[in-house]
JSON list of C-alpha atoms and ligand atoms in Angstrom, two decimals:
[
{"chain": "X", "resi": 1, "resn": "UNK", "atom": "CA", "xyz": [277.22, 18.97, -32.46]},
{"chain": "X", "resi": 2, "resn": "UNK", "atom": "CA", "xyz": [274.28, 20.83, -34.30]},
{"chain": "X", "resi": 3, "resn": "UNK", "atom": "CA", "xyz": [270.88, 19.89, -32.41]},
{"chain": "X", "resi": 4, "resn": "UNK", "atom": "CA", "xyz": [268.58, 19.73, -35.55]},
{"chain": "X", "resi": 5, "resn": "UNK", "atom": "CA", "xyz": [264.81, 18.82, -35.67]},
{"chain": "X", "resi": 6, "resn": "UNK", "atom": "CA", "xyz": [263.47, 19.18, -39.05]},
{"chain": "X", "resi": 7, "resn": "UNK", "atom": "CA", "xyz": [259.96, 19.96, -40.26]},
{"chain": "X", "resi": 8, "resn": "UNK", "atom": "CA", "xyz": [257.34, 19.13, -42.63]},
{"chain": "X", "resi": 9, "resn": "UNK", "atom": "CA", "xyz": [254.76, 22.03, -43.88]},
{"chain": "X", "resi": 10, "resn": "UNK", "atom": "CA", "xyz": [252.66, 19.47, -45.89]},
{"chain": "X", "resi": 11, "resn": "UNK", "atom": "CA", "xyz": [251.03, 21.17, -47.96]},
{"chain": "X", "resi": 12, "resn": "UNK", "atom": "CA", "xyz": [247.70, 18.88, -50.52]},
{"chain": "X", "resi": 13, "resn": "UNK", "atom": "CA", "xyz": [246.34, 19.93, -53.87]},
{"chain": "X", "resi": 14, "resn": "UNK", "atom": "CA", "xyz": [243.74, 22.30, -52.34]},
{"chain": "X", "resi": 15, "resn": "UNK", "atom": "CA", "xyz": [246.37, 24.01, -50.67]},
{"chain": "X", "resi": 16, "resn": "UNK", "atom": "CA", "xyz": [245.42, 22.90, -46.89]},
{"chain": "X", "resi": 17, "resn": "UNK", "atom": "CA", "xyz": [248.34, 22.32, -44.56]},
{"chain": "X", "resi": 18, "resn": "UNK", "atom": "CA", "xyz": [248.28, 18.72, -42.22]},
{"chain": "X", "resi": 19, "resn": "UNK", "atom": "CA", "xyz": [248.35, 19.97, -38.65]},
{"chain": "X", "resi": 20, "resn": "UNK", "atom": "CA", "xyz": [249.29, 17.42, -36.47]},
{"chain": "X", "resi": 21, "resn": "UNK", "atom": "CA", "xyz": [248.42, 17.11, -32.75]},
{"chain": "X", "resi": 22, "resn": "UNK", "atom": "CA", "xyz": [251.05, 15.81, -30.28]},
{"chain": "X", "resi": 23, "resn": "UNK", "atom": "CA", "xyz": [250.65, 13.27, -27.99]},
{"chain": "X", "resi": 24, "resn": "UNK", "atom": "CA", "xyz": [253.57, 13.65, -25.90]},
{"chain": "X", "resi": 25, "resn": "UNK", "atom": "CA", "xyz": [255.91, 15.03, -23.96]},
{"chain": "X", "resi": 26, "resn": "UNK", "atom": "CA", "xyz": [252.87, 16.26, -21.15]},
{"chain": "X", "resi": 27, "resn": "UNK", "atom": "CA", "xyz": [253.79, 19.66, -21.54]},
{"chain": "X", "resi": 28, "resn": "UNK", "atom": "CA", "xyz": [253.44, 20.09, -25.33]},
{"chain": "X", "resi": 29, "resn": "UNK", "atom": "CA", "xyz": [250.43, 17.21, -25.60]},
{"chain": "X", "resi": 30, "resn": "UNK", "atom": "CA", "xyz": [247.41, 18.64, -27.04]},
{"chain": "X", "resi": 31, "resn": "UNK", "atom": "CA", "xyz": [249.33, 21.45, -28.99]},
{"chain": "X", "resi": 32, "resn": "UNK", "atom": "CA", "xyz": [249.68, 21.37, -32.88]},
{"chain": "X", "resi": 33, "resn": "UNK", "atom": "CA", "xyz": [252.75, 21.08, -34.97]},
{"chain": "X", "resi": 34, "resn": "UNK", "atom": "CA", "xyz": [254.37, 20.46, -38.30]},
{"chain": "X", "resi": 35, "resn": "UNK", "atom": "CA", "xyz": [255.07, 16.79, -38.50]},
{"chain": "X", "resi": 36, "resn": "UNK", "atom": "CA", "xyz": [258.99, 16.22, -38.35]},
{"chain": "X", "resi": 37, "resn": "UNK", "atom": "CA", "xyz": [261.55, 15.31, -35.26]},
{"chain": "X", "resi": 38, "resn": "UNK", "atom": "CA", "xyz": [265.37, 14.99, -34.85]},
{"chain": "X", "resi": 39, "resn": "UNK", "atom": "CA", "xyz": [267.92, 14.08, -37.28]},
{"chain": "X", "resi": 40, "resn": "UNK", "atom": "CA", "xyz": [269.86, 11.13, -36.33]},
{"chain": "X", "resi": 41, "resn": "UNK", "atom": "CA", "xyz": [273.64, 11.16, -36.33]},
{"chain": "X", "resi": 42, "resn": "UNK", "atom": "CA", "xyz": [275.41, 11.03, -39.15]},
{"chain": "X", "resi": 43, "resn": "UNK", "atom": "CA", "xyz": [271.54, 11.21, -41.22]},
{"chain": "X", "resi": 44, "resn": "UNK", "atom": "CA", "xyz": [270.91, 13.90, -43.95]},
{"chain": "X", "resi": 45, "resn": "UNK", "atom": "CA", "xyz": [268.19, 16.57, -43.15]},
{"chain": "X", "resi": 46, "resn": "UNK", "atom": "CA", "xyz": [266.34, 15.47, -46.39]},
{"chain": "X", "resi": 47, "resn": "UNK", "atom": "CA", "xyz": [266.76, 11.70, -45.25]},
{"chain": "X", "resi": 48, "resn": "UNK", "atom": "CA", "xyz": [265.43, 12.82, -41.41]},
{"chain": "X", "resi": 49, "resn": "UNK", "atom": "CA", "xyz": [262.01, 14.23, -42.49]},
{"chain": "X", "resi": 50, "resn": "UNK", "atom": "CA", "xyz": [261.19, 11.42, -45.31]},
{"chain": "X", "resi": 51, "resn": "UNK", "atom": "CA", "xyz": [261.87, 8.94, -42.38]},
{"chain": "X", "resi": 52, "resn": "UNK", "atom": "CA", "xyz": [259.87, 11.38, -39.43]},
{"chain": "X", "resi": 53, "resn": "UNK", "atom": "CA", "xyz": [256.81, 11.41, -42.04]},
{"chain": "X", "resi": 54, "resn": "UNK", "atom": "CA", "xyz": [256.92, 7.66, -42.81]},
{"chain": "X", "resi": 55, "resn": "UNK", "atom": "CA", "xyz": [256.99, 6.98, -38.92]},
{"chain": "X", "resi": 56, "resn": "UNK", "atom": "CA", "xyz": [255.07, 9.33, -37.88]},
{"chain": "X", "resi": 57, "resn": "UNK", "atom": "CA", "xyz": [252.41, 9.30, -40.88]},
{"chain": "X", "resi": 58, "resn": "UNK", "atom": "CA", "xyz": [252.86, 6.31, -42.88]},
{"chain": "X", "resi": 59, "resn": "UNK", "atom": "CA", "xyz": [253.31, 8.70, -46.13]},
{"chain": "X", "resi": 60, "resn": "UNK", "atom": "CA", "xyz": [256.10, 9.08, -48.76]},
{"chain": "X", "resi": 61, "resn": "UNK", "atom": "CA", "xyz": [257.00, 12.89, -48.97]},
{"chain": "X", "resi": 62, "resn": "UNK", "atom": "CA", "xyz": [258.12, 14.77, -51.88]},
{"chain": "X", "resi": 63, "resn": "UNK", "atom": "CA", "xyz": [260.54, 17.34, -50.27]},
{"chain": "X", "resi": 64, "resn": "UNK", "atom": "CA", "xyz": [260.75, 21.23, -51.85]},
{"chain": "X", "resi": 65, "resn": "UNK", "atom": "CA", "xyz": [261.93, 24.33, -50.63]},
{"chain": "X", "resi": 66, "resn": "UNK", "atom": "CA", "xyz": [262.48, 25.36, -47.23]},
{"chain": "X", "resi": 67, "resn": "UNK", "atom": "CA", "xyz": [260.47, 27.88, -45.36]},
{"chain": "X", "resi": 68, "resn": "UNK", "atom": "CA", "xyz": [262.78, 30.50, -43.86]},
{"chain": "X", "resi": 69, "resn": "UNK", "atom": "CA", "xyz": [265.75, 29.53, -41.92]},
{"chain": "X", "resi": 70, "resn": "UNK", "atom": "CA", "xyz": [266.71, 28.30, -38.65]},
{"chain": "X", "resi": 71, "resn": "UNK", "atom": "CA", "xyz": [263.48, 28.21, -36.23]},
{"chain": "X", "resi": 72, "resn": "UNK", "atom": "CA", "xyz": [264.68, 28.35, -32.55]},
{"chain": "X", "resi": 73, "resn": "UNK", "atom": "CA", "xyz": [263.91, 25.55, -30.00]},
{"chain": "X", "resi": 74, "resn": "UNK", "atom": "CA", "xyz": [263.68, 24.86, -26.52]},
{"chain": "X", "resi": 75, "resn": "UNK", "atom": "CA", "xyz": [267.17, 23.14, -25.31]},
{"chain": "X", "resi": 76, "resn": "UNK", "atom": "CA", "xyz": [269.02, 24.56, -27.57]},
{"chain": "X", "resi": 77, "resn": "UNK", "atom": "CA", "xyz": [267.64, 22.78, -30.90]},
{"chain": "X", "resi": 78, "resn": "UNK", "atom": "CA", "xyz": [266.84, 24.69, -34.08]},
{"chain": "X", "resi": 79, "resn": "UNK", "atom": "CA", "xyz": [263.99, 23.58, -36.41]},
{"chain": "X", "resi": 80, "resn": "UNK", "atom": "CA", "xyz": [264.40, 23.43, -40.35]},
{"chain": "X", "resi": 81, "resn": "UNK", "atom": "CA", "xyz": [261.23, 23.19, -42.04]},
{"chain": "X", "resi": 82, "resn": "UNK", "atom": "CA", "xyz": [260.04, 22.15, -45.74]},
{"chain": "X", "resi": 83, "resn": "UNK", "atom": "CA", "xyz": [257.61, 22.72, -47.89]},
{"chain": "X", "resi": 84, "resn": "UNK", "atom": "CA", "xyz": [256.31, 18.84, -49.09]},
{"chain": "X", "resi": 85, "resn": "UNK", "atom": "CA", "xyz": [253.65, 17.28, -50.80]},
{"chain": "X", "resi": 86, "resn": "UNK", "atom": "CA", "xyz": [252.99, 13.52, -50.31]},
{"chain": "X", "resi": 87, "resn": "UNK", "atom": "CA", "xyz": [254.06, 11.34, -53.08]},
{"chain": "X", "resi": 88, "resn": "UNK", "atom": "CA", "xyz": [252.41, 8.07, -51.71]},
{"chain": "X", "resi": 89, "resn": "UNK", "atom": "CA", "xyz": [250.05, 7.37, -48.92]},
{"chain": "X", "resi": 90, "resn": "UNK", "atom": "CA", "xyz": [247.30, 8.69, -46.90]},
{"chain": "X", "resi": 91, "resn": "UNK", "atom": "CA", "xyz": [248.23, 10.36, -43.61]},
{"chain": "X", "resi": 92, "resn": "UNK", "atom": "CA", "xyz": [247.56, 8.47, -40.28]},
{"chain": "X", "resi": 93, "resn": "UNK", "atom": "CA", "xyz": [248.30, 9.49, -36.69]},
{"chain": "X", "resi": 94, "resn": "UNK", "atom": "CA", "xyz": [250.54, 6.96, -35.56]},
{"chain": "X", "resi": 95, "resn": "UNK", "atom": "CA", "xyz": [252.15, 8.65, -33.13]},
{"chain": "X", "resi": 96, "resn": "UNK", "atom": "CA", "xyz": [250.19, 11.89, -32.93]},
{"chain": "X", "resi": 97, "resn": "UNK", "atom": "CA", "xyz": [246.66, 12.34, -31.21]},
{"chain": "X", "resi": 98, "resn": "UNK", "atom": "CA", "xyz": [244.80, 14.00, -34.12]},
{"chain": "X", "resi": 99, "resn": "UNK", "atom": "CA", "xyz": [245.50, 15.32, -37.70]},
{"chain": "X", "resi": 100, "resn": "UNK", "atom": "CA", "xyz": [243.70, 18.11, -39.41]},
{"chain": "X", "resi": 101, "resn": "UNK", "atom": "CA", "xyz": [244.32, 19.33, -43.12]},
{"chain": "X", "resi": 102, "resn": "UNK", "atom": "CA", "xyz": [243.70, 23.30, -42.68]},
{"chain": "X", "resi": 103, "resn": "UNK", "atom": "CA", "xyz": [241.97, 25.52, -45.20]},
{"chain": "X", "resi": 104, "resn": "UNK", "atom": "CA", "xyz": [244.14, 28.95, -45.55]},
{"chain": "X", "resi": 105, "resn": "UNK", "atom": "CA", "xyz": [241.22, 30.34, -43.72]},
{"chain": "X", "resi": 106, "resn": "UNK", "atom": "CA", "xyz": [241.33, 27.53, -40.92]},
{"chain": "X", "resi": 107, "resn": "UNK", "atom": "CA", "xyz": [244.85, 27.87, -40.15]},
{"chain": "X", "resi": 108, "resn": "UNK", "atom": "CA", "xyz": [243.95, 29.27, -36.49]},
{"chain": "X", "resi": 109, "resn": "UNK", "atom": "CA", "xyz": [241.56, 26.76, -35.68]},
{"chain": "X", "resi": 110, "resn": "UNK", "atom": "CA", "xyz": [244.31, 24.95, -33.52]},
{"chain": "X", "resi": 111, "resn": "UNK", "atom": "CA", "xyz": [246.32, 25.92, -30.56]},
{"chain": "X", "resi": 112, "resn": "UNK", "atom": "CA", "xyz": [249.80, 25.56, -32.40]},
{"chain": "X", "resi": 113, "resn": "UNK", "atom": "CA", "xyz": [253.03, 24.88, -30.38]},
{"chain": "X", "resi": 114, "resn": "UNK", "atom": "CA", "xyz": [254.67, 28.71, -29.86]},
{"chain": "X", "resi": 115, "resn": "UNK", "atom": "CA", "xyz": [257.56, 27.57, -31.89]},
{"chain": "X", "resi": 116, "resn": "UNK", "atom": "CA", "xyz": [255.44, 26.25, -34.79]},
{"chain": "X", "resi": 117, "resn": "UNK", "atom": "CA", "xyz": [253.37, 29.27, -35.07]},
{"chain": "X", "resi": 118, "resn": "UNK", "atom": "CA", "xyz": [255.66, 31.85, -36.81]},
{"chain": "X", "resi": 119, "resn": "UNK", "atom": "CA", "xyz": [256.42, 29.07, -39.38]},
{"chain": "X", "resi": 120, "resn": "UNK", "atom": "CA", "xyz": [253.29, 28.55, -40.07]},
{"chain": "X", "resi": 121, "resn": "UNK", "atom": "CA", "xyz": [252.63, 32.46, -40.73]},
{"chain": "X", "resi": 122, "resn": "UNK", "atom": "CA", "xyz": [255.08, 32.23, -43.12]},
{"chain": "X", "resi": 123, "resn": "UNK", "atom": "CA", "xyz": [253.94, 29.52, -45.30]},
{"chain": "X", "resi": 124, "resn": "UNK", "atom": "CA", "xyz": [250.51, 30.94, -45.00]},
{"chain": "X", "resi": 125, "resn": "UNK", "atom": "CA", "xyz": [252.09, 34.18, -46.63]},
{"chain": "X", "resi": 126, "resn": "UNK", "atom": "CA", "xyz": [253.73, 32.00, -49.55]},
{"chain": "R", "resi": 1, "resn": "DCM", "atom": "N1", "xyz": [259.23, 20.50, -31.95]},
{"chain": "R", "resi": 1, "resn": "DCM", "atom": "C1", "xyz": [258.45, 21.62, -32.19]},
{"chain": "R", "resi": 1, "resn": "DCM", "atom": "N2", "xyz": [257.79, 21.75, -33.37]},
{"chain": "R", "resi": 1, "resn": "DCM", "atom": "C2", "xyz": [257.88, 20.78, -34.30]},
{"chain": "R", "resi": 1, "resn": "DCM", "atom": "C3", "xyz": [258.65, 19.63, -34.08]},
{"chain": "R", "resi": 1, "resn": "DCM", "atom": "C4", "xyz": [259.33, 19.52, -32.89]},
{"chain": "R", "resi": 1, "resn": "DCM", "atom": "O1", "xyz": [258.38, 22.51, -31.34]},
{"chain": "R", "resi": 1, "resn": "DCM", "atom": "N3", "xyz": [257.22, 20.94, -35.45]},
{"chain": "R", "resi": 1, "resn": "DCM", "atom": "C5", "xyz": [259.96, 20.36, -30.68]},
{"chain": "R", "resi": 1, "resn": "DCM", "atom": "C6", "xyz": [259.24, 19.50, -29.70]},
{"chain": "R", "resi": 1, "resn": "DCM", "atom": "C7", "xyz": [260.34, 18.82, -28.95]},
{"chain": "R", "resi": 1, "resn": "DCM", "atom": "C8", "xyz": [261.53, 18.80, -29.90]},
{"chain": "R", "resi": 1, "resn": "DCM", "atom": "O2", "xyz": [261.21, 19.75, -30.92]},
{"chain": "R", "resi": 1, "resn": "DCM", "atom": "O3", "xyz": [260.68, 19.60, -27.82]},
{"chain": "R", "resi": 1, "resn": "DCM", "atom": "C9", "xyz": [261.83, 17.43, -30.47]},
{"chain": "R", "resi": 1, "resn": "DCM", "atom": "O4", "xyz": [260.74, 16.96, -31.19]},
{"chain": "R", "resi": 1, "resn": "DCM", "atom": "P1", "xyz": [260.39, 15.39, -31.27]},
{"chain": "R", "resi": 1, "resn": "DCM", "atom": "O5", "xyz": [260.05, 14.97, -29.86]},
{"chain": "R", "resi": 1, "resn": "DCM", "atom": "O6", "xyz": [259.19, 15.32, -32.20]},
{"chain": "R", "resi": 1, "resn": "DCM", "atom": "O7", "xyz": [261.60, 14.72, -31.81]}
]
């Protein structure tokens, strides 16, 4: 079966993207990602990352187009990552240790997770 853990490059109406700092497992706590997680069996991509962001962020998202293709993982996983905007809701860390809404000109102000980092280059060059 297809290992899949989607993404979301949230992006606000000032154009800042929500960094999100993760708590756990000890050897990625600290670094910074784009909000998202696994899709469960037999769950839509689309469906996986509205849930991930209502978990993880108490927000509605508005899902559009995706940034590039398949991301590779550790283990074996691939990441798929969307552009989104939120539709309802103000973002909390619920299950994250910090979140930051980055400036195009703040995007390296946080130690992003290696696999996170080319992603973000690209929606910093769209
Ligand atoms: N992951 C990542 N970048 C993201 C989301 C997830 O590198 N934006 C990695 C971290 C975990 C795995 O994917 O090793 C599963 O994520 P989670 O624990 O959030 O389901």
């Amino acid at each position: 079966m297809e290992k899949v853990v989607v993404g979301a490059a949230i992006v606000d109406g000032a154009g800042r993207l929500l960094a999100a700092q993760r708590a756990d497992p000890p050897e990625l706590a600290g670094g910074w990602e784009l909000p998202g997680g696994k899709v469960d069996p037999g769950e839509s991509e689309h469906a996986a990352l509205v849930r991930e962001c209502q978990e993880e962020l108490g927000v509605l998202i508005e899902v559009g187009e995706q940034v590039g293709g398949d991301w590779a993982l550790a283990g074996g996983y691939v990441l798929r990552v969307w552009l989104a905007v939120i539709a309802e809701g103000r973002p909390e860390a619920r299950e994250h240790l910090d979140l930051r809404w980055l400036g195009a000109d703040e995007l390296d102000d946080v130690a992003w997770l290696p696999a996170d980092l080319p992603i973000v280059r690209a929606v910093q060059g769209r």
